[in-house]
XYZ file of C-alpha atoms in Angstrom:
666
model
C 13.802 17.015 -17.843
C 17.190 15.371 -17.694
C 18.245 12.615 -20.065
C 21.614 12.083 -18.421
C 22.328 8.433 -17.536
C 22.044 8.082 -13.784
C 22.042 4.342 -13.143
C 24.918 1.930 -13.104
C 23.848 0.161 -16.306
C 24.500 1.829 -19.654
C 21.205 3.202 -20.979
C 20.098 3.307 -24.590
C 20.425 6.754 -26.169
C 17.434 9.101 -26.080
C 15.775 7.609 -23.027
C 14.322 9.912 -20.376
C 16.528 9.629 -17.274
C 18.197 6.875 -19.245
C 15.311 4.658 -18.103
C 12.217 4.878 -20.306
C 10.828 6.262 -23.551
C 7.522 7.922 -24.381
C 5.085 6.364 -26.824
C 1.803 7.353 -28.406
C -1.068 8.546 -26.182
C -3.726 6.053 -25.191
C -7.454 6.711 -24.884
C -10.504 4.972 -23.506
C -12.838 4.612 -26.489
C -15.579 2.632 -24.734
C -17.123 5.214 -22.392
C -20.079 6.918 -24.102
C -20.360 10.674 -24.335
C -23.212 12.645 -22.844
C -24.447 13.253 -19.295
C -22.430 11.233 -16.835
C -25.510 9.768 -15.154
C -26.611 8.172 -18.443
C -23.326 6.724 -19.656
C -23.547 3.347 -17.965
C -27.111 2.677 -19.132
C -26.081 3.783 -22.612
C -23.120 1.417 -22.632
C -25.200 -1.502 -21.360
C -27.726 -0.942 -24.150
C -25.074 -0.561 -26.845
C -23.162 -3.688 -25.768
C -24.038 -6.627 -28.006
C -26.088 -9.477 -26.573
C -25.314 -13.200 -26.591
C -28.367 -15.432 -26.780
C -28.686 -18.176 -24.129
C -27.974 -21.020 -26.568
C -24.735 -19.398 -27.720
C -23.581 -18.731 -24.159
C -23.315 -22.469 -23.579
C -20.768 -22.603 -26.413
C -18.538 -19.876 -24.945
C -15.947 -20.278 -22.212
C -14.284 -17.839 -19.810
C -11.292 -18.352 -17.522
C -11.327 -16.324 -14.292
C -8.159 -16.091 -12.197
C -8.879 -15.240 -8.579
C -11.827 -16.037 -6.303
C -12.004 -12.932 -4.126
C -14.991 -10.621 -4.289
C -14.324 -9.565 -7.897
C -13.417 -13.016 -9.237
C -15.938 -14.968 -7.186
C -18.790 -12.618 -8.049
C -17.852 -12.622 -11.742
C -17.603 -16.413 -11.918
C -20.960 -16.869 -10.170
C -22.692 -14.301 -12.368
C -21.244 -15.514 -15.670
C -21.917 -19.112 -14.704
C -25.531 -18.314 -13.919
C -25.804 -16.517 -17.254
C -24.924 -19.813 -18.954
C -21.278 -19.418 -19.962
C -18.813 -22.197 -19.180
C -16.449 -20.794 -16.562
C -13.135 -22.116 -15.296
C -12.250 -20.521 -11.948
C -8.705 -20.608 -10.531
C -7.224 -19.799 -7.130
C -3.914 -20.663 -5.487
C -5.588 -21.148 -2.091
C -7.039 -24.496 -0.994
C -10.534 -22.969 -1.098
C -12.114 -19.911 -2.753
C -13.113 -18.876 0.759
C -9.481 -18.129 1.594
C -9.143 -15.317 -0.941
C -7.650 -12.169 0.570
C -10.970 -10.291 0.396
C -11.774 -12.178 3.586
C -9.341 -9.935 5.484
C -11.219 -6.677 4.818
C -12.681 -5.446 8.078
C -14.383 -2.112 8.246
C -17.149 -2.013 5.669
C -18.414 -1.366 2.156
C -19.583 1.983 0.811
C -22.912 2.571 -0.899
C -24.854 5.726 -1.699
C -28.117 4.742 0.027
C -28.473 7.893 2.182
C -30.078 5.860 4.968
C -28.918 8.443 7.504
C -30.544 11.269 5.521
C -27.337 13.268 5.915
C -27.008 14.522 2.353
C -25.479 11.508 0.630
C -26.192 10.704 -3.000
C -24.704 8.946 -5.999
C -23.142 12.216 -7.063
C -21.643 12.868 -3.619
C -20.076 9.394 -3.520
C -18.715 10.072 -7.008
C -17.347 13.452 -5.917
C -15.829 12.144 -2.687
C -14.090 9.339 -4.583
C -12.622 11.632 -7.235
C -11.487 14.123 -4.596
C -10.195 11.366 -2.312
C -8.149 10.020 -5.248
C -6.612 13.498 -5.595
C -8.158 14.031 -9.044
C -6.237 11.252 -10.753
C -9.113 8.888 -11.627
C -11.503 8.680 -14.582
C -14.818 10.408 -14.030
C -16.817 7.890 -16.082
C -15.542 4.843 -14.194
C -15.965 6.436 -10.782
C -19.520 7.567 -11.439
C -20.459 4.074 -12.592
C -19.025 2.635 -9.385
C -21.095 5.065 -7.292
C -24.157 4.260 -9.392
C -23.999 0.474 -8.892
C -23.076 0.736 -5.199
C -26.703 0.710 -4.034
C -27.391 -2.487 -6.004
C -24.491 -4.208 -4.253
C -26.098 -3.819 -0.826
C -29.439 -5.156 -2.080
C -27.654 -8.139 -3.632
C -25.740 -8.930 -0.451
C -28.779 -8.567 1.816
C -30.637 -10.977 -0.464
C -27.747 -13.423 -0.028
C -28.079 -13.188 3.727
C -24.973 -11.144 4.525
C -25.423 -10.205 8.219
C -24.884 -6.455 8.047
C -25.111 -4.571 11.330
C -28.572 -3.216 12.044
C -30.010 -0.517 14.249
C -32.421 -1.301 17.079
C -35.411 -0.971 14.760
C -33.961 -3.457 12.266
C -32.733 -1.002 9.617
C -29.230 -1.447 8.220
C -26.710 0.615 10.157
C -24.024 2.871 8.676
C -20.804 4.428 9.893
C -18.318 6.940 8.498
C -14.923 6.364 6.947
C -12.038 8.657 6.051
C -12.435 11.405 3.486
C -16.199 11.882 3.826
C -18.642 13.763 6.027
C -21.589 11.383 5.667
C -22.315 7.866 6.958
C -22.426 5.507 3.985
C -20.405 2.496 5.114
C -22.323 -0.750 5.673
C -20.530 -3.201 7.934
C -20.647 -6.505 9.789
C -18.692 -5.642 12.951
C -15.007 -5.906 11.952
C -15.417 -8.840 9.579
C -17.241 -7.324 6.609
C -14.921 -8.820 3.989
C -15.401 -12.302 5.408
C -19.186 -12.040 5.375
C -19.291 -10.604 1.845
C -16.920 -13.293 0.594
C -19.106 -16.012 2.094
C -22.006 -14.549 0.106
C -20.018 -14.580 -3.132
C -18.659 -18.043 -2.306
C -22.175 -19.418 -1.848
C -23.191 -18.000 -5.223
C -20.046 -19.463 -6.785
C -20.518 -22.914 -5.263
C -24.112 -22.962 -6.453
C -22.815 -22.657 -9.997
C -20.120 -25.267 -9.371
C -22.884 -27.649 -8.311
C -24.915 -26.674 -11.378
C -21.977 -27.512 -13.632
C -21.515 -24.086 -15.188
C -18.349 -23.327 -13.175
C -15.373 -25.672 -12.982
C -13.242 -24.971 -9.908
C -9.437 -25.293 -9.853
C -8.099 -24.618 -6.362
C -4.391 -24.880 -5.501
C -3.537 -23.724 -9.028
C -1.342 -20.722 -9.847
C -1.422 -18.943 -13.180
C 2.108 -18.623 -14.598
C 1.445 -17.353 -18.135
C -1.302 -15.966 -20.338
C -1.775 -17.504 -23.779
C -2.147 -14.928 -26.551
C -3.210 -16.180 -29.988
C -3.349 -13.745 -32.916
C -3.268 -10.853 -30.454
C -6.157 -12.151 -28.311
C -6.125 -13.733 -24.851
C -7.143 -17.374 -25.254
C -6.070 -19.132 -22.089
C -3.515 -19.584 -19.332
C -0.711 -21.880 -18.267
C -1.153 -22.887 -14.625
C 0.777 -25.035 -12.165
C -0.993 -27.498 -9.913
C 0.611 -26.526 -6.614
C 0.068 -29.977 -5.101
C 1.382 -32.225 -7.883
C 3.627 -29.722 -9.660
C 1.988 -30.507 -13.004
C 2.040 -27.696 -15.573
C -1.415 -27.463 -17.158
C -2.814 -25.715 -20.243
C -6.305 -24.226 -20.065
C -7.954 -22.624 -23.090
C -11.013 -20.377 -23.361
C -12.614 -17.631 -25.427
C -11.745 -14.887 -22.910
C -9.686 -14.490 -19.746
C -10.486 -12.429 -16.654
C -7.794 -11.522 -14.123
C -9.161 -10.778 -10.656
C -5.973 -11.605 -8.798
C -5.732 -8.653 -6.409
C -2.990 -6.144 -5.746
C 0.787 -6.166 -5.464
C 1.420 -4.642 -2.026
C 3.659 -7.568 -1.080
C 6.393 -6.073 -3.254
C 7.196 -4.258 0.022
C 7.565 -7.617 1.848
C 5.916 -6.187 4.966
C 2.308 -5.313 4.221
C -1.196 -6.079 5.430
C -1.682 -8.451 2.481
C -1.916 -12.209 2.870
C 1.490 -13.852 2.565
C 0.573 -15.444 -0.761
C -0.703 -12.267 -2.423
C 1.418 -11.588 -5.491
C 1.645 -9.831 -8.845
C 2.418 -12.822 -11.061
C -0.903 -13.073 -12.921
C -0.986 -9.404 -13.905
C 2.774 -9.167 -14.436
C 2.837 -12.102 -16.851
C 0.000 -10.400 -18.742
C 1.991 -7.149 -18.726
C 4.942 -8.928 -20.302
C 2.593 -10.214 -23.019
C 1.376 -6.727 -23.952
C -1.074 -5.523 -21.300
C -0.194 -1.978 -20.221
C 0.368 -1.385 -16.496
C -1.387 1.736 -15.184
C 0.025 3.976 -12.444
C 2.178 1.325 -10.708
C 3.609 3.821 -8.209
C 0.213 4.571 -6.632
C 0.449 2.630 -3.361
C -1.839 3.118 -0.395
C -0.324 3.303 3.066
C -2.990 2.466 5.667
C -2.734 4.600 8.827
C -4.276 2.094 11.238
C -1.975 -0.930 11.511
C -0.281 -2.570 14.463
C 3.303 -1.185 14.461
C 6.328 -3.222 13.420
C 7.707 -5.071 16.423
C 11.080 -6.186 15.041
C 13.013 -7.880 12.248
C 11.297 -11.209 12.834
C 8.000 -10.193 11.221
C 6.859 -11.422 7.831
C 3.612 -9.424 7.614
C 1.686 -6.680 9.359
C -1.791 -6.695 10.855
C -4.477 -4.212 9.890
C -6.749 -2.560 12.410
C -9.856 -1.336 10.627
C -10.118 2.331 9.708
C -13.596 2.183 11.241
C -11.871 2.526 14.628
C -11.237 6.164 13.715
C -14.985 6.818 14.055
C -14.820 6.611 17.846
C -11.110 6.407 18.637
C -9.062 9.613 18.901
C -5.495 9.751 17.569
C -2.792 11.566 19.513
C 0.852 11.716 20.576
C 2.506 13.545 23.467
C 3.242 17.203 22.844
C 6.729 16.729 24.279
C 9.192 14.039 23.213
C 10.262 13.516 26.823
C 6.742 12.206 27.624
C 6.909 9.384 25.083
C 8.244 6.931 27.664
C 5.346 7.557 30.038
C 2.271 5.418 30.497
C -0.263 7.201 28.237
C -2.822 7.169 31.059
C -0.450 9.342 33.083
C -0.196 12.047 30.408
C -2.755 14.798 31.157
C -5.114 16.055 28.475
C -3.294 19.380 28.100
C -0.063 17.555 27.210
C -1.623 15.530 24.382
C -1.529 16.552 20.740
C -4.632 15.368 18.888
C -2.822 16.347 15.741
C -5.405 15.329 13.128
C -8.145 17.228 14.950
C -5.797 20.196 15.274
C -4.649 20.314 11.638
C -7.913 19.245 9.957
C -10.775 20.572 12.108
C -13.502 19.785 9.527
C -12.633 16.110 9.108
C -10.538 15.466 12.214
C -9.624 11.811 12.623
C -11.550 10.941 9.443
C -9.177 12.510 6.926
C -8.257 10.228 3.999
C -5.723 7.476 4.540
C -2.816 9.083 2.735
C -3.084 12.266 4.814
C -3.488 10.421 8.135
C -0.497 8.224 7.289
C 1.815 11.106 6.388
C 0.923 13.038 9.509
C 1.626 9.971 11.666
C 5.023 9.689 9.998
C 5.657 13.400 10.554
C 5.022 13.343 14.309
C 7.145 10.202 14.696
C 9.949 11.801 12.662
C 9.777 14.735 15.089
C 10.645 12.302 17.883
C 7.128 12.120 19.350
C 6.367 8.528 18.378
C 5.275 6.110 21.093
C 5.870 2.474 21.963
C 9.118 0.511 22.024
C 11.978 1.595 19.808
C 12.540 -0.441 16.636
C 15.953 0.591 15.400
C 16.384 4.250 16.284
C 12.738 5.302 16.208
C 9.482 4.836 18.031
C 7.040 4.096 15.253
C 3.601 4.425 16.784
C 0.806 6.847 17.662
C -2.068 6.331 20.076
C -5.598 5.404 19.015
C -7.524 6.075 22.178
C -11.052 4.851 23.048
C -11.205 6.534 26.468
C -13.735 9.174 25.382
C -15.845 6.600 23.528
C -15.979 4.358 26.597
C -17.172 7.320 28.669
C -19.710 8.390 26.053
C -21.058 4.937 25.259
C -20.184 1.896 27.345
C -17.775 -0.994 27.096
C -20.609 -3.207 25.831
C -21.573 -0.700 23.143
C -17.969 -0.348 21.999
C -17.585 -4.134 21.952
C -20.746 -4.499 19.868
C -19.258 -2.285 17.144
C -15.556 -3.147 17.331
C -15.184 -6.060 19.754
C -13.505 -8.571 17.456
C -10.972 -5.944 16.332
C -10.101 -4.977 19.895
C -9.848 -8.639 20.875
C -7.481 -9.288 17.955
C -5.328 -6.330 19.012
C -5.116 -7.682 22.559
C -4.136 -11.157 21.380
C -1.336 -9.779 19.207
C 0.076 -7.124 21.540
C -0.880 -8.387 24.987
C -2.384 -4.968 25.796
C -6.054 -4.390 26.664
C -7.378 -1.558 24.439
C -10.310 -1.024 26.821
C -7.767 0.060 29.431
C -4.689 1.307 27.531
C -4.746 3.269 24.232
C -3.950 1.191 21.163
C -0.739 1.881 19.250
C -0.927 2.149 15.464
C 1.365 3.114 12.590
C 1.020 3.251 8.778
C 1.711 0.183 6.645
C 1.386 -0.792 2.985
C -2.166 -1.956 2.392
C -3.596 -1.509 -1.122
C -2.404 -0.662 -4.604
C -4.370 1.765 -6.743
C -2.231 0.905 -9.763
C -2.888 -2.186 -11.847
C -3.378 -3.268 -15.422
C -4.768 -0.490 -17.605
C -8.359 -1.129 -18.674
C -10.944 0.749 -20.688
C -14.534 1.425 -19.607
C -15.369 -2.201 -20.420
C -12.605 -3.406 -18.035
C -10.714 -4.766 -21.042
C -6.931 -4.469 -21.080
C -4.803 -3.584 -24.096
C -4.856 -7.302 -24.975
C -8.261 -8.005 -26.575
C -10.135 -10.670 -24.669
C -8.194 -10.056 -21.444
C -10.399 -8.381 -18.842
C -9.258 -7.212 -15.412
C -11.480 -6.731 -12.349
C -11.123 -5.475 -8.785
C -7.797 -4.407 -7.309
C -5.948 -5.983 -10.232
C -6.967 -3.049 -12.470
C -6.180 0.630 -12.021
C -9.506 2.138 -12.944
C -11.459 3.624 -10.054
C -9.409 5.056 -7.214
C -6.892 7.464 -8.695
C -3.917 8.191 -6.446
C -5.614 7.219 -3.160
C -8.474 4.877 -2.273
C -11.098 5.934 0.238
C -11.716 3.427 2.996
C -14.498 0.862 2.381
C -14.304 1.342 -1.392
C -12.261 -1.780 -2.214
C -15.143 -4.143 -1.431
C -17.453 -1.845 -3.354
C -15.262 -2.023 -6.461
C -14.694 -5.769 -6.230
C -18.377 -6.650 -6.024
C -19.363 -3.871 -8.424
C -16.980 -5.172 -11.086
C -17.887 -8.809 -10.507
C -21.671 -8.672 -10.179
C -22.702 -5.605 -12.149
C -20.046 -4.362 -14.592
C -18.048 -7.194 -16.132
C -21.061 -9.407 -16.981
C -22.430 -6.584 -19.154
C -19.176 -5.573 -20.823
C -17.619 -8.971 -21.500
C -20.687 -10.024 -23.484
C -19.927 -7.321 -26.036
C -16.624 -9.084 -26.681
C -18.022 -12.621 -26.507
C -20.774 -11.696 -28.960
C -18.053 -11.569 -31.624
C -17.818 -15.365 -31.355
C -17.800 -18.177 -32.181
C -14.018 -17.984 -31.939
C -11.491 -20.130 -33.729
C -10.996 -23.418 -31.920
C -7.436 -23.954 -30.736
C -5.788 -26.847 -28.940
C -2.565 -27.509 -27.083
C -0.672 -28.090 -30.324
C -1.119 -24.491 -31.465
C 2.203 -22.687 -31.866
C 1.335 -19.920 -29.367
C 0.202 -22.468 -26.773
C 3.356 -24.541 -27.171
C 5.488 -21.405 -26.859
C 3.719 -20.274 -23.677
C 4.063 -23.728 -22.134
C 7.745 -23.911 -23.060
C 8.462 -20.509 -21.495
C 6.941 -21.676 -18.192
C 8.889 -24.937 -18.244
C 12.125 -23.060 -18.968
C 11.528 -20.548 -16.171
C 10.827 -23.280 -13.608
C 13.903 -25.226 -14.702
C 16.061 -22.104 -14.483
C 14.916 -21.287 -10.947
C 15.656 -24.803 -9.773
C 19.045 -24.970 -11.487
C 20.709 -21.888 -9.963
C 21.402 -23.543 -6.597
C 22.969 -20.434 -5.066
C 23.602 -19.387 -1.478
C 20.663 -17.097 -0.659
C 17.075 -17.943 0.219
C 14.149 -16.528 -1.719
C 12.890 -14.789 1.422
C 16.200 -12.957 1.892
C 15.867 -11.399 -1.567
C 12.234 -10.502 -0.944
C 13.028 -8.898 2.389
C 15.865 -6.834 0.909
C 13.649 -5.694 -1.953
C 10.967 -4.702 0.542
C 13.437 -2.624 2.538
C 14.519 -0.750 -0.605
C 10.927 -0.154 -1.703
C 9.777 1.084 1.718
C 12.801 3.334 2.168
C 12.787 4.980 -1.260
C 9.330 4.364 -2.774
C 7.191 4.317 0.364
C 5.423 7.180 2.104
C 7.841 9.767 0.710
C 9.815 9.665 -2.537
C 12.541 11.880 -3.993
C 14.480 11.925 -7.242
C 17.717 11.045 -5.502
C 16.163 8.189 -3.549
C 14.302 6.711 -6.526
C 17.404 6.699 -8.720
C 19.270 4.949 -5.913
C 16.451 2.424 -5.532
C 16.517 1.563 -9.235
C 20.243 0.883 -9.038
C 19.773 -1.272 -5.943
C 16.888 -3.251 -7.442
C 18.811 -3.937 -10.647
C 21.744 -5.215 -8.671
C 19.500 -7.329 -6.475
C 17.706 -8.784 -9.496
C 21.009 -9.673 -11.120
C 22.143 -11.430 -7.949
C 18.804 -13.243 -7.656
C 19.250 -14.935 -11.026
C 22.828 -15.877 -10.093
C 22.590 -16.794 -6.453
C 19.089 -17.769 -5.333
C 18.646 -21.211 -3.798
C 15.307 -22.877 -4.510
C 14.871 -26.049 -2.534
C 13.025 -29.150 -3.728
C 11.846 -30.138 -7.189
C 9.221 -29.228 -9.765
C 7.076 -32.346 -9.587
C 5.642 -31.925 -6.103
C 4.358 -29.395 -3.601
C 7.158 -26.812 -3.414
C 6.485 -23.521 -1.682
C 10.084 -22.403 -2.187
C 9.517 -22.611 -5.949
C 6.188 -20.775 -5.653
C 7.848 -17.923 -3.750
C 10.782 -17.744 -6.173
C 8.538 -17.126 -9.180
C 6.603 -14.465 -7.313
C 9.700 -12.668 -6.033
C 11.236 -12.708 -9.530
C 8.178 -10.809 -10.755
C 8.277 -8.436 -7.770
C 11.878 -7.554 -8.673
C 10.769 -6.443 -12.139
C 7.659 -4.681 -10.872
C 9.641 -2.834 -8.185
C 11.823 -1.198 -10.798
C 8.804 -0.083 -12.831
C 7.172 1.344 -9.702
C 10.279 3.429 -9.032
C 10.469 4.584 -12.652
C 6.803 5.610 -12.538
C 7.334 7.462 -9.250
C 10.444 9.138 -10.691
C 8.731 10.354 -13.846
C 5.739 11.823 -11.948
C 7.393 14.910 -10.463
C 4.358 15.938 -8.437
C 2.666 14.802 -5.253
C -0.820 13.349 -5.440
C -2.625 11.075 -3.015
C -0.407 8.209 -1.901
C 2.417 9.349 -4.203
C 4.275 12.003 -2.218
C 7.350 13.577 -3.800
C 9.479 15.469 -1.276
C 10.202 18.091 -3.951
C 6.490 18.860 -4.483
C 4.623 19.959 -1.376
C 2.760 23.023 -0.166
C 4.126 25.358 2.489
C 2.258 23.379 5.162
C 3.484 20.004 3.905
C 0.457 18.848 1.899
C 0.640 17.093 -1.469
C 1.145 19.582 -4.312
C -0.210 18.474 -7.697
C 0.783 19.892 -11.068
C -2.344 19.390 -13.132
C -1.038 21.147 -16.215
C 1.715 18.530 -16.525
C 0.468 15.355 -14.867
C -3.320 15.099 -15.154
C -3.033 11.770 -16.926
C -2.921 8.043 -16.368
C 0.567 6.617 -16.862
C 0.100 3.405 -18.882
C 3.375 1.505 -19.182
C 4.171 -0.897 -22.004
C 6.660 -3.735 -21.452
C 9.871 -2.879 -23.286
C 11.254 -6.392 -23.513
C 13.651 -8.309 -21.285
C 16.581 -6.049 -22.122
C 14.625 -3.010 -23.264
C 13.171 0.044 -21.549
C 9.495 0.505 -20.651
C 7.401 2.799 -22.825
C 5.124 5.424 -21.276
C 1.704 6.010 -22.860
C -0.377 8.836 -21.413
C -4.160 8.847 -21.106
C -5.263 12.419 -20.502
C -7.801 12.835 -17.695
C -10.603 15.205 -18.631
C -12.792 16.599 -15.849
C -16.204 17.753 -17.018
C -18.245 17.286 -13.841
C -15.763 17.858 -10.989
C -13.663 21.002 -10.685
C -9.919 20.393 -10.457
C -8.672 22.110 -7.315
C -6.229 21.655 -4.483
C -7.583 19.024 -2.113
C -8.434 20.359 1.346
C -9.842 18.611 4.421
C -9.297 21.488 6.833
């Protein structure tokens, strides 16, 4: 492993690659030993209780109102704690969970096709390319069945078969049907259920709702999380909010790439500010590229649109066998001249291979010159997702019943009728498996700071299976966090602090100084121009394929871009009013720091696994090649200071119940 300086800045001596140092190992001490199917019940029993009278004296701040945050706030509020819930949207109902389309997994085995808790556990570990914790994944599979019962009781309108039973469909990486769905709007329907539960507690007075508020700092007192500094996005007022514990359920950081399927406001600020205060960041380079997105149409775009993976159940993916046919109307290309490449390469799973594999193969055929659709730059970036066979096998009405709103959305965006012409899709950044490091209790390395849903790293390893994000969000919010946070809260009553406390004053001052600095630069470049340039660097060098040379170049480019940002960004408006330019500037400043750490993490992990594909580490047939003897660990990164280098702490992954082996879907 080289220690030669390779970036333009002068590194401190002794750093690996001149970029980072290695610290002490880290371990999860909360997961019980013993049979894996008993660990969660054991932990729930061992966790201390808080009696109902004492709960009324304890307070919890929850940042984020998606499925994880909304479910947690509703559940903790109903338990009797005083909850403060924060979201930057104008309503909790606008959280990004609403955009999830295809479904939610649960090991119910309604199809009697061999599913079980253990199979869902196994599929998730394998789908994550053996880079997730067994104990956390099994717990997720175990609570999955309860999630469906909870949502049905709330009135979530899941699709049903003719006889009235809940319907299921398949998703990538599995050979059973375990995905519950509500047409192509599952996230919206689940979020409405969580929102109703949340609003019930708001009406009851146990939850206090703060919409249009953005968390800008976490308050740490004597090593424990005790509150947040937030900005009222309407008035500009900087507010201090104190509590006995803080929960971050603020989602993922895919917008570091600028173009992604995430909502435009999705950001990393909540978790990144916590990282800077001492919370380790786990596996930041693990990014999921979704294979089923509407292709980029040109430089004018600010986000990408997801088409649900569920379409791969009945749609067939193909490209022309010959590059010279790519200009033709797809309906004029005969069957023998079509390459159904996923079915050809992976006969067992076909079009339902995991997302990382489907995405890489789409990139490969387009790189060969067999992409379809209009050229963007020098390439055609698209493959066909064709419903012709499904329309023959079923009917247009039957297809519309399962996927109609998705196909309608595609037609509105592209102007093409997918009932008549094959859809065009291409991979895009969608989800981040990395996030703040947490133990089995979902507690970060800052005591009292808990992290739920996509904001933590815990369940998916190096690749998330489709329909598992909603499962994790609701599992964490309804069924995990309420049991584990009580073990921490039972240590109360906690010391009362107020806004005059030294740590609170310091946190508030740091936010004020940062806002003032952003407004004072008055440079020549817009915030969006910096974000777009960062996204281009990240996609080019830390996207679907990474290499040592490219990652080192990206780090240099990001450092230069970050330096220019703090010299030359122009933030319009003032601090004492609604100011979206200021909002974006703070978020992009954090993305610039995160982007460098993502590249460092990708550089240090000299193997391919899941969504992290190193060009130097692949099998003879181009599949991801892991190196378990060197890299079977979680990379937990400690903030090294403003001018320091990050510190790598390794959590060894021990597999007792699943055999480590090369992943195969052929």
